[in-house]
Short mmCIF file of C-alpha atoms in Angstrom, two decimals:
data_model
loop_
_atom_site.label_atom_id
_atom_site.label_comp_id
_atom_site.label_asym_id
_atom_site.label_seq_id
_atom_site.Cartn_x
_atom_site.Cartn_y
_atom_site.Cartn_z
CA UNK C 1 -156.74 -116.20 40.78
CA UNK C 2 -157.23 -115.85 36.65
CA UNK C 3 -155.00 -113.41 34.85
CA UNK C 4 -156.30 -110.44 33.35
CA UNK C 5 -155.87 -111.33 29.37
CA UNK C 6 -156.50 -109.69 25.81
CA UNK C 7 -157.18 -113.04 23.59
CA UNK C 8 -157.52 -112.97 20.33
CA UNK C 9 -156.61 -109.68 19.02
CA UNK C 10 -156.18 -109.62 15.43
CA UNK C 11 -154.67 -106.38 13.59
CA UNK C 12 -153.61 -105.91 10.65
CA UNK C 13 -150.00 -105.25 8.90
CA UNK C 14 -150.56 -102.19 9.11
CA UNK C 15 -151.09 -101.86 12.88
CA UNK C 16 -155.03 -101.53 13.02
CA UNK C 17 -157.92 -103.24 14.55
CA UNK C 18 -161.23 -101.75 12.50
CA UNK C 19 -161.48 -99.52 10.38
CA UNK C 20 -163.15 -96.35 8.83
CA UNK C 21 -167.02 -96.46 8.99
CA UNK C 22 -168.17 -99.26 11.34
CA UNK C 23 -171.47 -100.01 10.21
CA UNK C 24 -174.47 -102.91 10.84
CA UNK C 25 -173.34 -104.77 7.49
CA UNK C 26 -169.25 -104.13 8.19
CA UNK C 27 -168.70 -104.50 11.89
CA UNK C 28 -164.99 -104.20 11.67
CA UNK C 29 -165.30 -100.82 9.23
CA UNK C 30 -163.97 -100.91 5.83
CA UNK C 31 -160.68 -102.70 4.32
CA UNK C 32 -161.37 -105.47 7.13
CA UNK C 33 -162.26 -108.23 5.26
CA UNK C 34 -160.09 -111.15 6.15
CA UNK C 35 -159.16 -109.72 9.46
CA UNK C 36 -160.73 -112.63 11.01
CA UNK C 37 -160.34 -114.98 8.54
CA UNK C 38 -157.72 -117.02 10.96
CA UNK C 39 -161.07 -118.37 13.22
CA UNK C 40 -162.74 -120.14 10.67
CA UNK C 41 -159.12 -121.91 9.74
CA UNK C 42 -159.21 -122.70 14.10
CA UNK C 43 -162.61 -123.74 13.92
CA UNK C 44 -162.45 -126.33 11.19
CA UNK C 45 -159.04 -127.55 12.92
CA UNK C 46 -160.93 -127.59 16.49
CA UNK C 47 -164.44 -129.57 14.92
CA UNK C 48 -161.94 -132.15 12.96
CA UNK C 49 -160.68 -133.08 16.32
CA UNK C 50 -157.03 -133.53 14.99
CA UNK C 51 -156.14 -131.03 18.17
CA UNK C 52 -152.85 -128.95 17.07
CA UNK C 53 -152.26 -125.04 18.39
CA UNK C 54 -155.83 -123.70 16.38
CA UNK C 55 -157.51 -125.90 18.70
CA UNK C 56 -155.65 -125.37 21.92
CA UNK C 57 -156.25 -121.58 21.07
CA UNK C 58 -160.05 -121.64 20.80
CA UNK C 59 -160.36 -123.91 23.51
CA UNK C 60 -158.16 -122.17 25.87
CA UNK C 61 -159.99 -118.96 25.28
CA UNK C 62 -163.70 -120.59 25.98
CA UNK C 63 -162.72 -123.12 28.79
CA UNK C 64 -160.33 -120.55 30.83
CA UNK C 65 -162.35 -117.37 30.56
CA UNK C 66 -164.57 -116.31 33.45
CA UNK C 67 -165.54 -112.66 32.37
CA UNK C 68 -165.49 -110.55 29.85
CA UNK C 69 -164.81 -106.37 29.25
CA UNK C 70 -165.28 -104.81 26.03
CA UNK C 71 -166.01 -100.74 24.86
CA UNK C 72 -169.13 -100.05 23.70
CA UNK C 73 -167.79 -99.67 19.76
CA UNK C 74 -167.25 -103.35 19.82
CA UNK C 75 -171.18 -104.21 21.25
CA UNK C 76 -172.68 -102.34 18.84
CA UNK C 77 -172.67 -99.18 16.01
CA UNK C 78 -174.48 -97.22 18.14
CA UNK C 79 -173.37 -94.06 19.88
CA UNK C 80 -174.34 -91.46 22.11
CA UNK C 81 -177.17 -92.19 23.78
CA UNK C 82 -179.24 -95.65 23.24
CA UNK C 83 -182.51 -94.50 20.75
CA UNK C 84 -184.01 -97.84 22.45
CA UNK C 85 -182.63 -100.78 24.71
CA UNK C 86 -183.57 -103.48 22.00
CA UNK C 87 -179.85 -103.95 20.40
CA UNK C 88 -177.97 -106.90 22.15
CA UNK C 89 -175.25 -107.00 20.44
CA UNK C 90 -173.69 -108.76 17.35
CA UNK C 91 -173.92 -112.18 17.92
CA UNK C 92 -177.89 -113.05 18.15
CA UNK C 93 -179.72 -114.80 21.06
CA UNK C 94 -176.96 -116.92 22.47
CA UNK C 95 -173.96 -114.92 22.50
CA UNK C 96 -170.30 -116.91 22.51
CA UNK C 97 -169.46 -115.55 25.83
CA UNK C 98 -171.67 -117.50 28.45
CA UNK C 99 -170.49 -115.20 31.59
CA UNK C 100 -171.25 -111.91 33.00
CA UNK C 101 -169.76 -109.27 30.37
CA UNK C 102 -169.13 -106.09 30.68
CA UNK C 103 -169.80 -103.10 28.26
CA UNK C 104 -167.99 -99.92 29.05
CA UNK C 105 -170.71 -97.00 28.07
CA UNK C 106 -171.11 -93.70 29.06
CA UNK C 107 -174.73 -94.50 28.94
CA UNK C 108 -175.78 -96.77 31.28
CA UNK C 109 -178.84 -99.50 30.52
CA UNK C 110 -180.76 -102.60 32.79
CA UNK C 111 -178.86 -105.38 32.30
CA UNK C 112 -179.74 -107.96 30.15
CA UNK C 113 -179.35 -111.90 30.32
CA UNK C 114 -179.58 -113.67 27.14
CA UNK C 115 -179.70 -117.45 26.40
CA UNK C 116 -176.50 -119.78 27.39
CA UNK C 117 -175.31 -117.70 30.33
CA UNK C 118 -174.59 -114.06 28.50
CA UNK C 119 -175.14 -111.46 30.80
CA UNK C 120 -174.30 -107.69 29.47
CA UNK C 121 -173.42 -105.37 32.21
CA UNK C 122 -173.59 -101.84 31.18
CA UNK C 123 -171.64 -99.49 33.38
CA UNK C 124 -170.07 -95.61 33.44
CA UNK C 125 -167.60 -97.00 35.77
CA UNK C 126 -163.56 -96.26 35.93
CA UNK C 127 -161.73 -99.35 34.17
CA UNK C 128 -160.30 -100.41 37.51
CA UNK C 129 -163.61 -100.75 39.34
CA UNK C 130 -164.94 -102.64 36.07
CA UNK C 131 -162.02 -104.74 36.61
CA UNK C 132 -162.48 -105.61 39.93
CA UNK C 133 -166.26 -106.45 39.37
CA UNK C 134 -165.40 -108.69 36.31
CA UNK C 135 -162.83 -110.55 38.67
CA UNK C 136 -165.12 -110.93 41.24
CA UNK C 137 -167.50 -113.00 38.62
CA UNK C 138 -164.79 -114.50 36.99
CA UNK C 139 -163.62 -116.59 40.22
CA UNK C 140 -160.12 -118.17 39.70
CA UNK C 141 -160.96 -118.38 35.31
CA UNK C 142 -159.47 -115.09 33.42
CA UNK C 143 -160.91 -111.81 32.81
CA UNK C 144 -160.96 -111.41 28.87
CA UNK C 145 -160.38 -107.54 28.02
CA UNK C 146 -162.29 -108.36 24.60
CA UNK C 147 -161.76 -104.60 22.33
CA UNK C 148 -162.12 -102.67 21.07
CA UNK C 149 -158.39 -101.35 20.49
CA UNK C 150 -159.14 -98.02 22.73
CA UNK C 151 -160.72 -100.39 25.69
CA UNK C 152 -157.64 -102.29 25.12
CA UNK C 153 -155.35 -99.65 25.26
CA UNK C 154 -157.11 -97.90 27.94
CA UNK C 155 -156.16 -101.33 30.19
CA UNK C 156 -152.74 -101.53 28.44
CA UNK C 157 -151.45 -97.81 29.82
CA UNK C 158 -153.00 -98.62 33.53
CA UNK C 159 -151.13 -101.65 33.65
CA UNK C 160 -153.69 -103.80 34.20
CA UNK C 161 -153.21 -106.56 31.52
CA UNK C 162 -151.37 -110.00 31.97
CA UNK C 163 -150.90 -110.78 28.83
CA UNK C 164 -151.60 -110.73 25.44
CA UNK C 165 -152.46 -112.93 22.43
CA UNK C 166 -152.38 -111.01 19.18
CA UNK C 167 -152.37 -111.83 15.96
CA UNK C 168 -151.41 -110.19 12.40
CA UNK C 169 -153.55 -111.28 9.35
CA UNK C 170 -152.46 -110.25 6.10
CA UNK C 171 -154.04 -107.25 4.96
CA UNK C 172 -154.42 -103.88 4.84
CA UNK C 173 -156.84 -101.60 6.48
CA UNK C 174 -155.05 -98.56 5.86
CA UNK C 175 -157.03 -96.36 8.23
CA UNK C 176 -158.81 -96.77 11.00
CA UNK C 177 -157.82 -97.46 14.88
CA UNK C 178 -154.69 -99.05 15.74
CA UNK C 179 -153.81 -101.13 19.32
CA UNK C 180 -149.94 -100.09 19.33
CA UNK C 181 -149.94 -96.34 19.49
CA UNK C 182 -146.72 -94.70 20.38
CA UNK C 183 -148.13 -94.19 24.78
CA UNK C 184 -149.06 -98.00 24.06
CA UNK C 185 -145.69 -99.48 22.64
CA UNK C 186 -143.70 -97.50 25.16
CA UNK C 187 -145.61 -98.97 28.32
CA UNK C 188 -145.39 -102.29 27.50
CA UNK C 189 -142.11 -102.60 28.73
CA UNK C 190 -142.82 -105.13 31.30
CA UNK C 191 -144.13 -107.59 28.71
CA UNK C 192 -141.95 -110.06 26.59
CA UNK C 193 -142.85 -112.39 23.27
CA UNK C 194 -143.61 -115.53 24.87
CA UNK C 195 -144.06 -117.22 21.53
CA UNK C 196 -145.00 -116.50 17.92
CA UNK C 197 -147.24 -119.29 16.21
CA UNK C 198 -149.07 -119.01 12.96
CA UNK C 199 -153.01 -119.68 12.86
CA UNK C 200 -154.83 -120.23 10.01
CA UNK C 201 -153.35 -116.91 7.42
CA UNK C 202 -152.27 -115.04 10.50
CA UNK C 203 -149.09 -114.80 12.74
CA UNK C 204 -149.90 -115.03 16.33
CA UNK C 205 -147.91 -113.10 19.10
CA UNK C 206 -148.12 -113.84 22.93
CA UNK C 207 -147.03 -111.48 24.78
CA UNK C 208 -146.82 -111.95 28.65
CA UNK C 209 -145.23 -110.10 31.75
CA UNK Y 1 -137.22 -102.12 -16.67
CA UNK Y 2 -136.60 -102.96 -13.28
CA UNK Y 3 -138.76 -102.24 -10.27
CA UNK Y 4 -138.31 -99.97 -7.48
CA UNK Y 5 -138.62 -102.19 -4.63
CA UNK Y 6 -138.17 -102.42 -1.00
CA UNK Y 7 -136.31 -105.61 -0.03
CA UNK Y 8 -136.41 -107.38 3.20
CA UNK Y 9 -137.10 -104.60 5.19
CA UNK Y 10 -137.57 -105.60 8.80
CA UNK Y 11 -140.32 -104.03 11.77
CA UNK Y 12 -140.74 -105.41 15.14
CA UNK Y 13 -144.54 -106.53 16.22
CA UNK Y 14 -145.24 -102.74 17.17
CA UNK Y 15 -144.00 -101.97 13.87
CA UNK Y 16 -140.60 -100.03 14.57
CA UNK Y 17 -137.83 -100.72 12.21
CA UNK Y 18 -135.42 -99.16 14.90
CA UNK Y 19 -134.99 -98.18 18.19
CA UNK Y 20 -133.61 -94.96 20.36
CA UNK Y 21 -130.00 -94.39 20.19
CA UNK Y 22 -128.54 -95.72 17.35
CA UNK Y 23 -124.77 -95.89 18.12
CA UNK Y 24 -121.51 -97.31 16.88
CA UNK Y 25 -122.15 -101.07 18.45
CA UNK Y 26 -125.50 -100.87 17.92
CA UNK Y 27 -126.43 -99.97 15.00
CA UNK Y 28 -130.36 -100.40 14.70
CA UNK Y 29 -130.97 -98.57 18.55
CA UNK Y 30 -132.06 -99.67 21.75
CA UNK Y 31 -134.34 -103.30 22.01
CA UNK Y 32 -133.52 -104.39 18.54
CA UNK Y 33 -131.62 -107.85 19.17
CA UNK Y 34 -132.91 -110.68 17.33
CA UNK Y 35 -134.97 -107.62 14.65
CA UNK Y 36 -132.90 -109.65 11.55
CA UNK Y 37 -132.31 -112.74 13.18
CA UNK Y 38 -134.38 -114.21 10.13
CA UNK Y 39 -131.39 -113.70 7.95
CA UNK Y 40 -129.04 -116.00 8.86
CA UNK Y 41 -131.44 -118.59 9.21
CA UNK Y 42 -132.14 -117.31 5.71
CA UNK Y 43 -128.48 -117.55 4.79
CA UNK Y 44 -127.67 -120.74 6.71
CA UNK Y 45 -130.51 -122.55 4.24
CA UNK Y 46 -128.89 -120.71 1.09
CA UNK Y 47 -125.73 -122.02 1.89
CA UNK Y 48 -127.28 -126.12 2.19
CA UNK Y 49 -128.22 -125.78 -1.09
CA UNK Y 50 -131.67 -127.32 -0.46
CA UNK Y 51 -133.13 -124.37 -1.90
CA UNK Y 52 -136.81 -122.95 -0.37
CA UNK Y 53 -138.23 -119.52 0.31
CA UNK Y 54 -135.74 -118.22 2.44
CA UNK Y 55 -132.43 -119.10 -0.57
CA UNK Y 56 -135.24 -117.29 -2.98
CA UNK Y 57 -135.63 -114.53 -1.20
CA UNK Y 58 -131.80 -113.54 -0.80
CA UNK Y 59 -131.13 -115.14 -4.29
CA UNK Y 60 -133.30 -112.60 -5.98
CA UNK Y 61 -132.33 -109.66 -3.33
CA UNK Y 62 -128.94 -110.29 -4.75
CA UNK Y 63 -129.19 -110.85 -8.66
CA UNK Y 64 -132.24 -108.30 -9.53
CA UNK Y 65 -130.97 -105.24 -7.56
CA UNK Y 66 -128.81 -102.35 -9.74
CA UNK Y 67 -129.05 -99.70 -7.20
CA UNK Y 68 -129.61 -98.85 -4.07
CA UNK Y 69 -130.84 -95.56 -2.42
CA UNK Y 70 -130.61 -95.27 1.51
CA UNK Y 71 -130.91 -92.65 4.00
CA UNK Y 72 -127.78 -91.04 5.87
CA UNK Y 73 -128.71 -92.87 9.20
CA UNK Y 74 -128.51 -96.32 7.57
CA UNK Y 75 -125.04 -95.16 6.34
CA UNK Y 76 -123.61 -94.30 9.45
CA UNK Y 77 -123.63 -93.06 13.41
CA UNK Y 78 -122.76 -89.26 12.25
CA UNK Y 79 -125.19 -86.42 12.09
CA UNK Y 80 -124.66 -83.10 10.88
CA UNK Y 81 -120.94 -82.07 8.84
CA UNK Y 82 -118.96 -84.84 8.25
CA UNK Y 83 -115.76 -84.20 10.92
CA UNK Y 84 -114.19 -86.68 8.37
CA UNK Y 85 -114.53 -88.40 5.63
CA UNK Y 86 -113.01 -91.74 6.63
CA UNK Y 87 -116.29 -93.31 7.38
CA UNK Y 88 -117.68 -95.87 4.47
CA UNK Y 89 -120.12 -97.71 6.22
CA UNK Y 90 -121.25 -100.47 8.72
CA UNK Y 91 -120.53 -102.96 6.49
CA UNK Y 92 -116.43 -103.16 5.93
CA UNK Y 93 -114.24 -103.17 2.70
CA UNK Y 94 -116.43 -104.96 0.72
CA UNK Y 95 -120.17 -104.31 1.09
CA UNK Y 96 -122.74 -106.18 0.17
CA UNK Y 97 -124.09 -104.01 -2.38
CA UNK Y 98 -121.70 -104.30 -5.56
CA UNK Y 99 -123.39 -101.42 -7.22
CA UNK Y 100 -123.82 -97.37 -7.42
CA UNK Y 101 -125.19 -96.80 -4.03
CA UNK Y 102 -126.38 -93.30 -3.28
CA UNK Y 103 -126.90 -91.85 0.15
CA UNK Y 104 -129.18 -89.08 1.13
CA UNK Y 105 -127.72 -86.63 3.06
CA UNK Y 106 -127.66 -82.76 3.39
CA UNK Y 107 -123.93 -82.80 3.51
CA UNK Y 108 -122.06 -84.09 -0.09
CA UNK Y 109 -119.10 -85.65 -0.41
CA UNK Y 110 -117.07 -87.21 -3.15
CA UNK Y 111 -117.93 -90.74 -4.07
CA UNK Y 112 -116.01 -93.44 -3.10
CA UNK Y 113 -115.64 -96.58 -4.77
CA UNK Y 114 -115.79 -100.09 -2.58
CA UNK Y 115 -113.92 -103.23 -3.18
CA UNK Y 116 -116.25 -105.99 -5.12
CA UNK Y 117 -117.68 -102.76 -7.26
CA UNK Y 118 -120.12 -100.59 -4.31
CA UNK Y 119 -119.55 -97.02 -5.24
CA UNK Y 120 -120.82 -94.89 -2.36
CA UNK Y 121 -122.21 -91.46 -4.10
CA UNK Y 122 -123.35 -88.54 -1.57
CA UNK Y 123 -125.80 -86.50 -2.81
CA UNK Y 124 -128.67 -83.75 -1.53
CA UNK Y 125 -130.64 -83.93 -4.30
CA UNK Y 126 -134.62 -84.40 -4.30
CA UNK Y 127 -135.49 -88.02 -3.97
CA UNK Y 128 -137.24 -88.51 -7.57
CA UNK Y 129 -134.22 -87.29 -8.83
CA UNK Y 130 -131.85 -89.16 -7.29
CA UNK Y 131 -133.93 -92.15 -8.64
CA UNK Y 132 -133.48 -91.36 -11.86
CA UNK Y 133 -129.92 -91.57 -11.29
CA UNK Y 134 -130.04 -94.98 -9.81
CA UNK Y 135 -132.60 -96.38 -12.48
CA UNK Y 136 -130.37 -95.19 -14.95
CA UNK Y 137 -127.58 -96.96 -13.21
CA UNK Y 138 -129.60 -100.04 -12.41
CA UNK Y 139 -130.37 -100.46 -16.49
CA UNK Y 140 -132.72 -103.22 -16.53
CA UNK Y 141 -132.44 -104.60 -12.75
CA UNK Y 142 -134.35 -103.45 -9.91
CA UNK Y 143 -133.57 -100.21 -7.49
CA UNK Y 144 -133.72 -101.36 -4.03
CA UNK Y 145 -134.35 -98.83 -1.51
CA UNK Y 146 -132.87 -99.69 1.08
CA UNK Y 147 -134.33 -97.57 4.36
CA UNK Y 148 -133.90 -96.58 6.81
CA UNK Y 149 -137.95 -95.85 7.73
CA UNK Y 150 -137.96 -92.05 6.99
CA UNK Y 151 -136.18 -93.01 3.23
CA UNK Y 152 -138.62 -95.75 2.90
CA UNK Y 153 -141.74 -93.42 3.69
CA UNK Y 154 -140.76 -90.53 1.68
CA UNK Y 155 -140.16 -92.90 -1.32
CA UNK Y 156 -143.75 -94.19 -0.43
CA UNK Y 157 -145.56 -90.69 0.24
CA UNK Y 158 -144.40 -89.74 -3.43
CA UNK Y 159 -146.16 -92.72 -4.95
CA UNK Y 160 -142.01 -93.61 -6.47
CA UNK Y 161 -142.07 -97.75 -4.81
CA UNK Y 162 -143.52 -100.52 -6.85
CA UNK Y 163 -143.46 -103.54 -4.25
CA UNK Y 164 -142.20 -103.96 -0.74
CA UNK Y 165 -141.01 -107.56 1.15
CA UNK Y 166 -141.69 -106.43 4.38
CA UNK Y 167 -140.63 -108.71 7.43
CA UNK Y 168 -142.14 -108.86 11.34
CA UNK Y 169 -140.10 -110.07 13.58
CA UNK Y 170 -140.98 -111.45 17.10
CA UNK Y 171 -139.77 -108.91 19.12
CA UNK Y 172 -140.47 -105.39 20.84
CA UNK Y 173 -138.81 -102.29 20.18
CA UNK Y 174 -141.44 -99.72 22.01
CA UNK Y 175 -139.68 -96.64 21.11
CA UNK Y 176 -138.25 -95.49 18.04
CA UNK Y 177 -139.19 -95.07 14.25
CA UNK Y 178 -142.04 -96.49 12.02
CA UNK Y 179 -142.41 -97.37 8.95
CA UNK Y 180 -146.14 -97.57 8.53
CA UNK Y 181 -147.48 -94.51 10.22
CA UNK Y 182 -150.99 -93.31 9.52
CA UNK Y 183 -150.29 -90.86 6.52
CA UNK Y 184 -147.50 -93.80 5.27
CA UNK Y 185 -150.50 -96.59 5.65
CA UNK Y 186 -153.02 -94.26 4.11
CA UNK Y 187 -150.65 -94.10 0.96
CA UNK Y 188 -150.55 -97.52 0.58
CA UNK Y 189 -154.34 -97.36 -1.31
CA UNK Y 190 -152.93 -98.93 -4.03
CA UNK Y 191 -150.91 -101.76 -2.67
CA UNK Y 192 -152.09 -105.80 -2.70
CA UNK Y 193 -150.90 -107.99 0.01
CA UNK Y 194 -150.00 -110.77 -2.62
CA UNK Y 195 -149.00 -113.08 0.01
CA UNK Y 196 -147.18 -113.69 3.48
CA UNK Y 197 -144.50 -116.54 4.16
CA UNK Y 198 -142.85 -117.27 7.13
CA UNK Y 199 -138.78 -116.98 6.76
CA UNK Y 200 -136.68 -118.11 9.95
CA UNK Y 201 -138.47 -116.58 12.98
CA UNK Y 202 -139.94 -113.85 10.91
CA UNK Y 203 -143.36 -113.23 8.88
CA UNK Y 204 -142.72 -111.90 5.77
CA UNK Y 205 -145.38 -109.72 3.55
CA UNK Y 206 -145.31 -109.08 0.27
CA UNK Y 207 -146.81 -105.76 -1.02
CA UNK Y 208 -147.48 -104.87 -4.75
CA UNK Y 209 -148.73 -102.31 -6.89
#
């Protein structure tokens, strides 16, 4: 059996996740740039094939991950209800997920399978029942709760997350949505720092039951 | 002209810089152990004498600062009246200040003057004017202000703090007080992240005008 696991996570110093004014040209929202600056320090580590903890990172998030869950914010800018079914996200025809993901809309759609093994799920369902479904595909591999920070925090307060790798890069976003809200700080009292590592410009936290 | 600068002022990952119940024996609250454990890895390397970030970083806390400004609650345990006025810190005959040190508080008391030059001076005035006191006192070296949060933001709401070293250390608090809430993070429009360093166990960001 996986664990249920948020991977990834990058906020800022000041405590958010996106900002103001997500937008086609500025995914994240504004004051984000070099929020994910860390990946592209993993990646070059990863393709140099020195190894080291950028490396393990990456490839411990593609190799253990069977499923994916993420809020409709971070599939697209869209919202309310879909103006046409041709958006498939952010990441082109062959998507970096390669397993059955789930997108958690109040507006349900077909689903849709896209080159190297990507298939989004779109469903109105409770976060529990998601849950359950996504385990079900992801076998004995993890179930990635992807973002954004509400999805996350939704799965945070149910206590349904394992654990949790998140990481601080240095900057300031200022405003926008944050992952540690006051309900979500208080109910992780079950989970410990594991380990704090740096990657790339950012300071990575795991935090684990 | 000195600065007016926040100095090694700690948060946990959640971003509290203290917990519930502060109290006699503990004097940062509930879930804070290990919140400045950064500082005497910090002082064991100053006192090698091999030099590095961490000797910088308490070398220039030390020799810049003229003044320092804190709140009541980083004073002391009391609240309300003092029932006496035999109370003169956490910090013993001697603390580490060796300068005019003024203390925000609601209830005045005569100033009391410290071995190794602290001079403790109680005072309810507004905050800008209480740092023109301590600039005035400071000359040409920096005022520090020293927290605890709710000093810290008000000094930030006004627009009144030119930089900020601002430390994360691996560990949870989950309930207690913040230093960067949303109006607080909001009011930072004007602040550069000029860069992060790791010191000990802790991440450490500096934030400039």
């Amino acid at each position: 059996m996986g664990k249920v696991r948020v991977a990834n996570f990058t906020v800022s110093i000041d405590g958010f996740s996106s900002g103001l004014n997500q937008r086609m040209d500025e995914p994240f929202g504004d004051n984000t740039e070099g929020l994910h600056a860390w990946y592209e320090s993993a990646m070059v580590e990863r393709d140099s094939g020195r190894g080291g903890p950028e490396a393990d990172q990456l490839q411990r998030f593609h190799e253990q991950a069977g499923a994916t869950i993420m809020g409709r914010n971070m599939f697209g800018p869209h919202r309310g209800p879909w103006a046409d079914e041709s958006w498939t996200g952010w990441w082109g025809d062959n998507p970096p997920y390669h397993h059955d993901t789930f997108i958690l809309t109040h507006h349900e759609r077909p689903s849709v399978t896209m080159e190297g093994g990507t298939t989004f799920h779109f469903t109105s369902a409770p976060i529990d029942v998601v849950l359950d479904r996504a385990k079900e595909s992801a076998g004995d591999q993890d179930v990635i709760i992807g973002g954004g920070a509400s999805t996350v925090r939704q799965y945070l307060l149910a206590g349904l997350i394992d654990e949790l790798d998140l990481g601080v890069s240095p900057i300031l976003i200022r405003e926008g949505e944050r992952l540690l809200t006051d309900d979500v700080a208080a109910a992780l009292r079950e989970f410990q720092v594991v380990k704090s590592y740096p990657i790339g410009n950012a300071t990575f936290y795991n935090l684990s039951r």
